[in-house]
Amino acid sequence: MIRRQFLHTALCALTALPAFVVYAETPATTTEPTPEPPASAPTPPAALPPARKPDLADFVAGEYLGDVTSDSRGSSRAGVSLTLVRVGPNRVQITSDYPRLPVVEVVIMQVMQSIIAATGNTVFVIDRAKDASRLGVTFNHEVSWSGAKQ
């Protein structure tokens, strides 16, 4: 019983004492500047823009070689090249080395297995089911060209 009373008194006395907290001291700050990384250290690359998903214009862009097969104002011509450049989503600009063919921009779309012009006076056809490298273009319903991607 004495032992129990002693433990009870000791515990009560301990709970009445203030708690001791030990704080770790931070090291004294120095006035020396932090060292710069050496000049030969590689710098992280700049953030790249997010990659965009390729569209139909990316698929058809490139150099094509073919022939003017009909012309309402002149004769046919062989060895005429077209250059298709992506200028926007599903939009290409067509230029040629033959002055009779005008520079045009065509909005393209896919219908079944074909890529065709969505609007305008220019007929644009790639039949992917037959040969995805063959292109047919009729400019302003006047001049028709047919060829293949190089």
CSV table of N, CA and C in Angstrom, one decimal:
chain,number,residue,atom,x,y,z
A,1,MET,N,0.8,-1.2,0.0
A,1,MET,CA,0.0,0.0,0.0
A,1,MET,C,0.9,1.3,0.0
A,2,ILE,N,1.9,1.2,0.7
A,2,ILE,CA,2.8,2.4,0.8
A,2,ILE,C,3.4,2.6,-0.6
A,3,ARG,N,3.7,1.5,-1.2
A,3,ARG,CA,4.3,1.6,-2.5
A,3,ARG,C,3.4,2.3,-3.5
A,4,ARG,N,2.1,1.9,-3.5
A,4,ARG,CA,1.1,2.4,-4.3
A,4,ARG,C,0.9,3.9,-4.1
A,5,GLN,N,0.8,4.3,-2.8
A,5,GLN,CA,0.7,5.7,-2.5
A,5,GLN,C,1.9,6.5,-2.9
A,6,PHE,N,3.1,5.9,-2.8
A,6,PHE,CA,4.3,6.6,-3.3
A,6,PHE,C,4.2,6.9,-4.8
A,7,LEU,N,3.8,5.8,-5.6
A,7,LEU,CA,3.7,6.0,-7.0
A,7,LEU,C,2.7,7.0,-7.4
A,8,HIS,N,1.6,7.0,-6.7
A,8,HIS,CA,0.5,8.0,-7.0
A,8,HIS,C,1.0,9.4,-6.7
A,9,THR,N,1.7,9.6,-5.7
A,9,THR,CA,2.2,10.9,-5.3
A,9,THR,C,3.3,11.3,-6.3
A,10,ALA,N,4.1,10.4,-6.7
A,10,ALA,CA,5.2,10.7,-7.7
A,10,ALA,C,4.6,11.1,-9.0
A,11,LEU,N,3.6,10.4,-9.5
A,11,LEU,CA,2.9,10.7,-10.8
A,11,LEU,C,2.2,12.0,-10.7
A,12,CYS,N,1.6,12.3,-9.7
A,12,CYS,CA,0.9,13.6,-9.5
A,12,CYS,C,1.9,14.8,-9.5
A,13,ALA,N,3.0,14.6,-8.9
A,13,ALA,CA,4.1,15.6,-8.9
A,13,ALA,C,4.6,15.8,-10.3
A,14,LEU,N,4.8,14.7,-11.0
A,14,LEU,CA,5.4,14.8,-12.4
A,14,LEU,C,4.4,15.6,-13.3
A,15,THR,N,3.2,15.3,-13.2
A,15,THR,CA,2.2,16.0,-14.1
A,15,THR,C,2.1,17.5,-13.8
A,16,ALA,N,2.4,17.8,-12.6
A,16,ALA,CA,2.3,19.2,-12.2
A,16,ALA,C,3.5,20.0,-12.7
A,17,LEU,N,4.6,19.4,-13.0
A,17,LEU,CA,5.8,20.1,-13.5
A,17,LEU,C,5.6,20.5,-14.9
A,18,PRO,N,6.2,21.7,-15.3
A,18,PRO,CA,6.1,22.1,-16.7
A,18,PRO,C,6.9,21.2,-17.6
A,19,ALA,N,6.4,21.0,-18.8
A,19,ALA,CA,7.1,20.1,-19.7
A,19,ALA,C,8.3,20.8,-20.2
A,20,PHE,N,9.4,20.1,-20.4
A,20,PHE,CA,10.6,20.6,-21.0
A,20,PHE,C,10.7,20.3,-22.5
A,21,VAL,N,10.9,21.3,-23.2
A,21,VAL,CA,11.0,21.1,-24.7
A,21,VAL,C,12.4,21.5,-25.1
A,22,VAL,N,13.0,20.6,-25.9
A,22,VAL,CA,14.3,20.9,-26.4
A,22,VAL,C,14.2,21.4,-27.8
A,23,TYR,N,14.7,22.6,-28.1
A,23,TYR,CA,14.7,23.1,-29.4
A,23,TYR,C,16.1,23.0,-30.0
A,24,ALA,N,16.1,22.5,-31.2
A,24,ALA,CA,17.4,22.4,-31.9
A,24,ALA,C,17.8,23.8,-32.4
A,25,GLU,N,19.0,24.2,-32.2
A,25,GLU,CA,19.4,25.6,-32.6
A,25,GLU,C,19.8,25.5,-34.1
A,26,THR,N,19.4,26.4,-34.9
A,26,THR,CA,19.8,26.5,-36.3
A,26,THR,C,21.3,27.0,-36.3
A,27,PRO,N,22.1,26.6,-37.2
A,27,PRO,CA,23.4,27.1,-37.3
A,27,PRO,C,23.4,28.6,-37.6
A,28,ALA,N,24.4,29.2,-37.1
A,28,ALA,CA,24.5,30.7,-37.4
A,28,ALA,C,24.7,30.9,-38.9
A,29,THR,N,24.0,32.0,-39.3
A,29,THR,CA,24.1,32.3,-40.8
A,29,THR,C,25.4,33.0,-41.0
A,30,THR,N,26.0,32.7,-42.2
A,30,THR,CA,27.2,33.3,-42.6
A,30,THR,C,26.9,34.4,-43.6
A,31,THR,N,27.9,35.3,-43.7
A,31,THR,CA,27.7,36.4,-44.7
A,31,THR,C,28.3,36.0,-46.0
A,32,GLU,N,28.8,34.8,-46.2
A,32,GLU,CA,29.4,34.4,-47.5
A,32,GLU,C,28.3,34.0,-48.4
A,33,PRO,N,28.4,34.4,-49.7
A,33,PRO,CA,27.4,34.1,-50.6
A,33,PRO,C,27.4,32.6,-51.0
A,34,THR,N,26.3,32.1,-51.4
A,34,THR,CA,26.3,30.7,-51.9
A,34,THR,C,27.1,30.6,-53.2
A,35,PRO,N,27.8,29.5,-53.3
A,35,PRO,CA,28.6,29.4,-54.6
A,35,PRO,C,27.7,29.2,-55.8
A,36,GLU,N,28.1,29.8,-56.9
A,36,GLU,CA,27.4,29.7,-58.2
A,36,GLU,C,27.8,28.3,-58.8
A,37,PRO,N,26.9,27.7,-59.6
A,37,PRO,CA,27.3,26.4,-60.2
A,37,PRO,C,28.3,26.8,-61.3
A,38,PRO,N,29.2,25.8,-61.6
A,38,PRO,CA,30.2,26.1,-62.6
A,38,PRO,C,29.6,26.4,-63.9
A,39,ALA,N,30.3,27.2,-64.8
A,39,ALA,CA,29.8,27.6,-66.1
A,39,ALA,C,29.5,26.4,-67.0
A,40,SER,N,30.3,25.3,-66.8
A,40,SER,CA,30.1,24.1,-67.6
A,40,SER,C,28.9,23.3,-67.3
A,41,ALA,N,28.2,23.6,-66.2
A,41,ALA,CA,27.1,22.8,-65.8
A,41,ALA,C,26.0,23.0,-66.8
A,42,PRO,N,25.3,21.9,-67.2
A,42,PRO,CA,24.3,22.0,-68.2
A,42,PRO,C,23.0,22.7,-67.6
A,43,THR,N,22.5,23.6,-68.4
A,43,THR,CA,21.2,24.2,-68.0
A,43,THR,C,20.1,23.4,-68.4
A,44,PRO,N,19.0,23.4,-67.7
A,44,PRO,CA,17.8,22.6,-68.1
A,44,PRO,C,17.2,23.1,-69.4
A,45,PRO,N,16.7,22.2,-70.2
A,45,PRO,CA,16.2,22.6,-71.5
A,45,PRO,C,14.9,23.5,-71.3
A,46,ALA,N,14.7,24.4,-72.2
A,46,ALA,CA,13.5,25.2,-72.1
A,46,ALA,C,12.3,24.3,-72.3
A,47,ALA,N,11.2,24.7,-71.8
A,47,ALA,CA,10.0,23.9,-71.9
A,47,ALA,C,9.5,23.9,-73.3
A,48,LEU,N,9.3,22.7,-73.8
A,48,LEU,CA,8.8,22.5,-75.2
A,48,LEU,C,7.3,22.7,-75.3
A,49,PRO,N,6.8,23.2,-76.4
A,49,PRO,CA,5.4,23.3,-76.5
A,49,PRO,C,4.8,21.9,-76.6
A,50,PRO,N,3.6,21.7,-76.1
A,50,PRO,CA,3.0,20.4,-76.2
A,50,PRO,C,2.9,20.0,-77.7
A,51,ALA,N,3.2,18.7,-77.9
A,51,ALA,CA,3.1,18.2,-79.3
A,51,ALA,C,1.6,18.1,-79.7
A,52,ARG,N,1.4,18.5,-81.0
A,52,ARG,CA,0.0,18.5,-81.4
A,52,ARG,C,-0.2,17.2,-82.2
A,53,LYS,N,-1.4,16.8,-82.2
A,53,LYS,CA,-1.8,15.5,-82.9
A,53,LYS,C,-1.8,15.8,-84.4
A,54,PRO,N,-1.1,14.9,-85.2
A,54,PRO,CA,-1.0,15.1,-86.6
A,54,PRO,C,-2.4,15.0,-87.2
A,55,ASP,N,-2.7,15.8,-88.2
A,55,ASP,CA,-4.0,15.8,-88.9
A,55,ASP,C,-3.8,15.5,-90.4
A,56,LEU,N,-4.9,15.6,-91.1
A,56,LEU,CA,-4.9,15.3,-92.6
A,56,LEU,C,-3.9,16.2,-93.3
A,57,ALA,N,-3.7,17.4,-92.9
A,57,ALA,CA,-2.8,18.3,-93.6
A,57,ALA,C,-1.4,17.8,-93.5
A,58,ASP,N,-1.0,17.2,-92.3
A,58,ASP,CA,0.3,16.7,-92.1
A,58,ASP,C,0.5,15.4,-93.0
A,59,PHE,N,-0.6,14.7,-93.2
A,59,PHE,CA,-0.5,13.5,-94.1
A,59,PHE,C,-0.2,13.8,-95.5
A,60,VAL,N,-0.9,14.9,-96.0
A,60,VAL,CA,-0.8,15.2,-97.5
A,60,VAL,C,0.3,16.1,-97.8
A,61,ALA,N,0.9,16.8,-96.8
A,61,ALA,CA,2.0,17.8,-97.1
A,61,ALA,C,3.1,17.1,-97.8
A,62,GLY,N,3.8,17.8,-98.7
A,62,GLY,CA,4.9,17.2,-99.4
A,62,GLY,C,5.0,17.7,-100.8
A,63,GLU,N,6.0,17.0,-101.5
A,63,GLU,CA,6.2,17.3,-102.9
A,63,GLU,C,5.5,16.3,-103.8
A,64,TYR,N,4.8,16.7,-104.8
A,64,TYR,CA,4.2,15.8,-105.8
A,64,TYR,C,4.6,16.1,-107.2
A,65,LEU,N,4.8,15.1,-108.0
A,65,LEU,CA,5.2,15.2,-109.4
A,65,LEU,C,4.1,14.6,-110.3
A,66,GLY,N,3.7,15.3,-111.3
A,66,GLY,CA,2.6,14.7,-112.2
A,66,GLY,C,2.5,15.5,-113.4
A,67,ASP,N,1.3,15.5,-114.0
A,67,ASP,CA,1.0,16.1,-115.3
A,67,ASP,C,-0.3,16.9,-115.2
A,68,VAL,N,-0.3,18.0,-116.0
A,68,VAL,CA,-1.6,18.7,-116.3
A,68,VAL,C,-2.3,17.8,-117.3
A,69,THR,N,-3.4,17.3,-117.0
A,69,THR,CA,-4.1,16.3,-117.9
A,69,THR,C,-5.1,17.0,-118.7
A,70,SER,N,-5.7,18.1,-118.3
A,70,SER,CA,-6.6,18.9,-119.1
A,70,SER,C,-6.6,20.3,-118.7
A,71,ASP,N,-6.8,21.2,-119.7
A,71,ASP,CA,-6.7,22.6,-119.4
A,71,ASP,C,-7.7,23.3,-120.4
A,72,SER,N,-8.7,24.0,-119.8
A,72,SER,CA,-9.7,24.6,-120.7
A,72,SER,C,-9.2,25.8,-121.5
A,73,ARG,N,-8.0,26.2,-121.2
A,73,ARG,CA,-7.4,27.4,-121.9
A,73,ARG,C,-6.0,27.0,-122.6
A,74,GLY,N,-5.7,25.7,-122.6
A,74,GLY,CA,-4.4,25.4,-123.2
A,74,GLY,C,-4.3,23.9,-123.3
A,75,SER,N,-3.0,23.4,-123.5
A,75,SER,CA,-2.8,22.0,-123.7
A,75,SER,C,-2.2,21.4,-122.5
A,76,SER,N,-2.1,20.0,-122.5
A,76,SER,CA,-1.6,19.3,-121.4
A,76,SER,C,-0.1,19.6,-121.2
A,77,ARG,N,0.4,19.2,-120.1
A,77,ARG,CA,1.9,19.5,-119.8
A,77,ARG,C,2.3,18.4,-118.8
A,78,ALA,N,3.5,17.8,-119.2
A,78,ALA,CA,4.1,16.7,-118.3
A,78,ALA,C,5.1,17.3,-117.4
A,79,GLY,N,5.4,16.6,-116.3
A,79,GLY,CA,6.5,17.0,-115.4
A,79,GLY,C,6.2,18.3,-114.6
A,80,VAL,N,5.0,18.4,-114.1
A,80,VAL,CA,4.6,19.6,-113.3
A,80,VAL,C,4.6,19.2,-111.8
A,81,SER,N,5.3,19.9,-111.0
A,81,SER,CA,5.4,19.6,-109.6
A,81,SER,C,4.5,20.5,-108.8
A,82,LEU,N,3.9,19.9,-107.7
A,82,LEU,CA,3.1,20.7,-106.8
A,82,LEU,C,3.7,20.5,-105.4
A,83,THR,N,3.6,21.6,-104.6
A,83,THR,CA,4.1,21.6,-103.2
A,83,THR,C,2.9,21.9,-102.3
A,84,LEU,N,2.7,21.0,-101.4
A,84,LEU,CA,1.6,21.1,-100.5
A,84,LEU,C,2.2,21.4,-99.1
A,85,VAL,N,1.8,22.5,-98.5
A,85,VAL,CA,2.3,22.9,-97.2
A,85,VAL,C,1.2,23.1,-96.2
A,86,ARG,N,1.3,22.5,-95.0
A,86,ARG,CA,0.3,22.7,-94.0
A,86,ARG,C,0.3,24.1,-93.5
A,87,VAL,N,-0.9,24.8,-93.6
A,87,VAL,CA,-1.0,26.2,-93.1
A,87,VAL,C,-2.0,26.3,-91.9
A,88,GLY,N,-2.6,25.2,-91.6
A,88,GLY,CA,-3.5,25.2,-90.4
A,88,GLY,C,-4.1,23.8,-90.3
A,89,PRO,N,-5.0,23.7,-89.3
A,89,PRO,CA,-5.6,22.3,-89.0
A,89,PRO,C,-6.4,21.9,-90.3
A,90,ASN,N,-6.0,20.8,-90.9
A,90,ASN,CA,-6.7,20.3,-92.1
A,90,ASN,C,-6.8,21.3,-93.2
A,91,ARG,N,-5.8,22.1,-93.3
A,91,ARG,CA,-5.7,23.2,-94.4
A,91,ARG,C,-4.3,23.1,-95.0
A,92,VAL,N,-4.3,23.1,-96.3
A,92,VAL,CA,-3.0,23.1,-97.0
A,92,VAL,C,-3.0,24.2,-98.1
A,93,GLN,N,-1.8,24.7,-98.4
A,93,GLN,CA,-1.6,25.6,-99.5
A,93,GLN,C,-0.9,24.9,-100.6
A,94,ILE,N,-1.4,25.0,-101.8
A,94,ILE,CA,-0.9,24.3,-103.0
A,94,ILE,C,-0.2,25.3,-103.9
A,95,THR,N,1.1,25.1,-104.1
A,95,THR,CA,1.8,25.9,-105.1
A,95,THR,C,2.4,25.0,-106.1
A,96,SER,N,2.8,25.6,-107.3
A,96,SER,CA,3.3,24.8,-108.4
A,96,SER,C,4.5,25.6,-109.1
A,97,ASP,N,5.2,24.8,-109.9
A,97,ASP,CA,6.3,25.4,-110.7
A,97,ASP,C,5.7,25.8,-112.1
A,98,TYR,N,4.5,25.5,-112.3
A,98,TYR,CA,3.8,25.8,-113.6
A,98,TYR,C,2.9,27.0,-113.4
A,99,PRO,N,3.2,28.2,-114.0
A,99,PRO,CA,2.5,29.4,-113.8
A,99,PRO,C,1.0,29.3,-114.0
A,100,ARG,N,0.5,28.4,-114.9
A,100,ARG,CA,-0.9,28.3,-115.2
A,100,ARG,C,-1.7,27.8,-113.9
A,101,LEU,N,-1.0,27.1,-113.0
A,101,LEU,CA,-1.7,26.7,-111.8
A,101,LEU,C,-1.6,27.7,-110.7
A,102,PRO,N,-2.8,28.2,-110.2
A,102,PRO,CA,-2.8,29.2,-109.2
A,102,PRO,C,-2.4,28.7,-107.9
A,103,VAL,N,-2.0,29.6,-107.0
A,103,VAL,CA,-1.7,29.2,-105.6
A,103,VAL,C,-3.1,29.2,-104.9
A,104,VAL,N,-3.4,28.1,-104.2
A,104,VAL,CA,-4.7,28.0,-103.6
A,104,VAL,C,-4.5,27.4,-102.2
A,105,GLU,N,-5.4,27.7,-101.3
A,105,GLU,CA,-5.5,27.1,-100.0
A,105,GLU,C,-6.8,26.2,-100.0
A,106,VAL,N,-6.6,25.0,-99.5
A,106,VAL,CA,-7.7,24.1,-99.5
A,106,VAL,C,-7.9,23.5,-98.1
A,107,VAL,N,-9.2,23.6,-97.7
A,107,VAL,CA,-9.6,22.9,-96.4
A,107,VAL,C,-9.9,21.5,-96.8
A,108,ILE,N,-9.3,20.5,-96.1
A,108,ILE,CA,-9.5,19.1,-96.5
A,108,ILE,C,-10.2,18.4,-95.4
A,109,MET,N,-10.9,17.3,-95.8
A,109,MET,CA,-11.6,16.4,-94.8
A,109,MET,C,-11.5,15.0,-95.3
A,110,GLN,N,-11.8,14.0,-94.4
A,110,GLN,CA,-11.8,12.6,-94.8
A,110,GLN,C,-13.2,12.2,-94.9
A,111,VAL,N,-13.5,11.5,-96.1
A,111,VAL,CA,-14.8,10.9,-96.3
A,111,VAL,C,-14.5,9.5,-96.6
A,112,MET,N,-14.9,8.5,-95.8
A,112,MET,CA,-14.6,7.1,-95.9
A,112,MET,C,-13.1,7.0,-96.1
A,113,GLN,N,-12.6,6.4,-97.2
A,113,GLN,CA,-11.2,6.2,-97.4
A,113,GLN,C,-10.6,7.3,-98.2
A,114,SER,N,-11.3,8.4,-98.5
A,114,SER,CA,-10.8,9.4,-99.4
A,114,SER,C,-10.5,10.7,-98.6
A,115,ILE,N,-9.5,11.5,-99.0
A,115,ILE,CA,-9.3,12.8,-98.5
A,115,ILE,C,-9.7,13.8,-99.6
A,116,ILE,N,-10.7,14.7,-99.3
A,116,ILE,CA,-11.2,15.6,-100.4
A,116,ILE,C,-11.2,17.0,-99.9
A,117,ALA,N,-11.5,17.9,-100.8
A,117,ALA,CA,-11.6,19.3,-100.4
A,117,ALA,C,-13.0,19.5,-99.8
A,118,ALA,N,-13.0,20.2,-98.7
A,118,ALA,CA,-14.3,20.4,-97.9
A,118,ALA,C,-15.2,21.5,-98.6
A,119,THR,N,-14.5,22.5,-99.1
A,119,THR,CA,-15.3,23.6,-99.7
A,119,THR,C,-14.4,24.2,-100.9
A,120,GLY,N,-15.0,25.2,-101.6
A,120,GLY,CA,-14.3,25.9,-102.6
A,120,GLY,C,-14.4,25.4,-104.0
A,121,ASN,N,-13.7,26.1,-104.9
A,121,ASN,CA,-13.7,25.8,-106.3
A,121,ASN,C,-12.6,24.8,-106.7
A,122,THR,N,-11.8,24.4,-105.8
A,122,THR,CA,-10.7,23.5,-106.1
A,122,THR,C,-11.1,22.1,-105.7
A,123,VAL,N,-11.0,21.1,-106.7
A,123,VAL,CA,-11.3,19.7,-106.4
A,123,VAL,C,-10.0,19.1,-106.0
A,124,PHE,N,-10.0,18.4,-104.8
A,124,PHE,CA,-8.8,17.8,-104.3
A,124,PHE,C,-9.2,16.4,-103.9
A,125,VAL,N,-8.5,15.3,-104.4
A,125,VAL,CA,-8.9,14.0,-104.1
A,125,VAL,C,-7.6,13.1,-103.9
A,126,ILE,N,-7.6,12.4,-102.8
A,126,ILE,CA,-6.6,11.3,-102.5
A,126,ILE,C,-7.5,10.1,-102.1
A,127,ASP,N,-7.4,9.1,-102.9
A,127,ASP,CA,-8.2,7.9,-102.6
A,127,ASP,C,-7.2,6.9,-101.8
A,128,ARG,N,-7.3,6.9,-100.5
A,128,ARG,CA,-6.4,6.1,-99.7
A,128,ARG,C,-6.7,4.6,-99.9
A,129,ALA,N,-7.8,4.2,-100.3
A,129,ALA,CA,-8.1,2.8,-100.5
A,129,ALA,C,-7.4,2.2,-101.8
A,130,LYS,N,-7.2,3.1,-102.8
A,130,LYS,CA,-6.5,2.6,-104.0
A,130,LYS,C,-5.0,2.9,-103.9
A,131,ASP,N,-4.6,4.1,-103.7
A,131,ASP,CA,-3.2,4.5,-103.6
A,131,ASP,C,-3.0,5.8,-102.9
A,132,ALA,N,-2.6,5.8,-101.6
A,132,ALA,CA,-2.5,7.0,-100.8
A,132,ALA,C,-1.5,8.0,-101.3
A,133,SER,N,-0.6,7.6,-102.2
A,133,SER,CA,0.4,8.6,-102.7
A,133,SER,C,-0.1,9.3,-104.0
A,134,ARG,N,-1.2,8.9,-104.5
A,134,ARG,CA,-1.8,9.6,-105.7
A,134,ARG,C,-2.7,10.7,-105.4
A,135,LEU,N,-2.5,11.9,-106.0
A,135,LEU,CA,-3.3,13.1,-105.8
A,135,LEU,C,-3.9,13.6,-107.1
A,136,GLY,N,-5.1,14.0,-107.1
A,136,GLY,CA,-5.8,14.6,-108.2
A,136,GLY,C,-6.3,16.0,-107.8
A,137,VAL,N,-6.0,17.0,-108.5
A,137,VAL,CA,-6.4,18.4,-108.2
A,137,VAL,C,-7.0,19.0,-109.5
A,138,THR,N,-8.1,19.7,-109.3
A,138,THR,CA,-8.7,20.5,-110.4
A,138,THR,C,-8.8,21.9,-109.8
A,139,PHE,N,-8.0,22.9,-110.4
A,139,PHE,CA,-7.9,24.3,-110.0
A,139,PHE,C,-9.0,25.1,-110.6
A,140,ASN,N,-9.9,25.7,-109.8
A,140,ASN,CA,-11.0,26.6,-110.2
A,140,ASN,C,-11.8,26.0,-111.4
A,141,HIS,N,-12.0,24.7,-111.4
A,141,HIS,CA,-12.8,24.0,-112.4
A,141,HIS,C,-12.3,24.3,-113.8
A,142,GLU,N,-10.9,24.6,-114.0
A,142,GLU,CA,-10.4,24.9,-115.3
A,142,GLU,C,-9.2,24.0,-115.7
A,143,VAL,N,-8.3,23.7,-114.7
A,143,VAL,CA,-7.1,23.0,-115.0
A,143,VAL,C,-7.0,21.8,-114.1
A,144,SER,N,-6.8,20.6,-114.7
A,144,SER,CA,-6.7,19.4,-113.9
A,144,SER,C,-5.3,18.9,-113.9
A,145,TRP,N,-4.9,18.4,-112.7
A,145,TRP,CA,-3.5,17.9,-112.5
A,145,TRP,C,-3.6,16.6,-111.8
A,146,SER,N,-2.8,15.6,-112.1
A,146,SER,CA,-2.7,14.3,-111.5
A,146,SER,C,-1.3,13.9,-111.3
A,147,GLY,N,-0.9,13.4,-110.1
A,147,GLY,CA,0.4,13.0,-109.9
A,147,GLY,C,0.6,12.2,-108.6
A,148,ALA,N,1.8,11.9,-108.2
A,148,ALA,CA,2.1,11.1,-107.1
A,148,ALA,C,3.1,11.8,-106.1
A,149,LYS,N,3.1,11.4,-104.9
A,149,LYS,CA,3.9,12.0,-103.9
A,149,LYS,C,5.4,11.5,-104.1
A,150,GLN,N,6.3,12.4,-104.0
A,150,GLN,CA,7.7,12.0,-104.1
A,150,GLN,C,8.4,11.7,-102.8
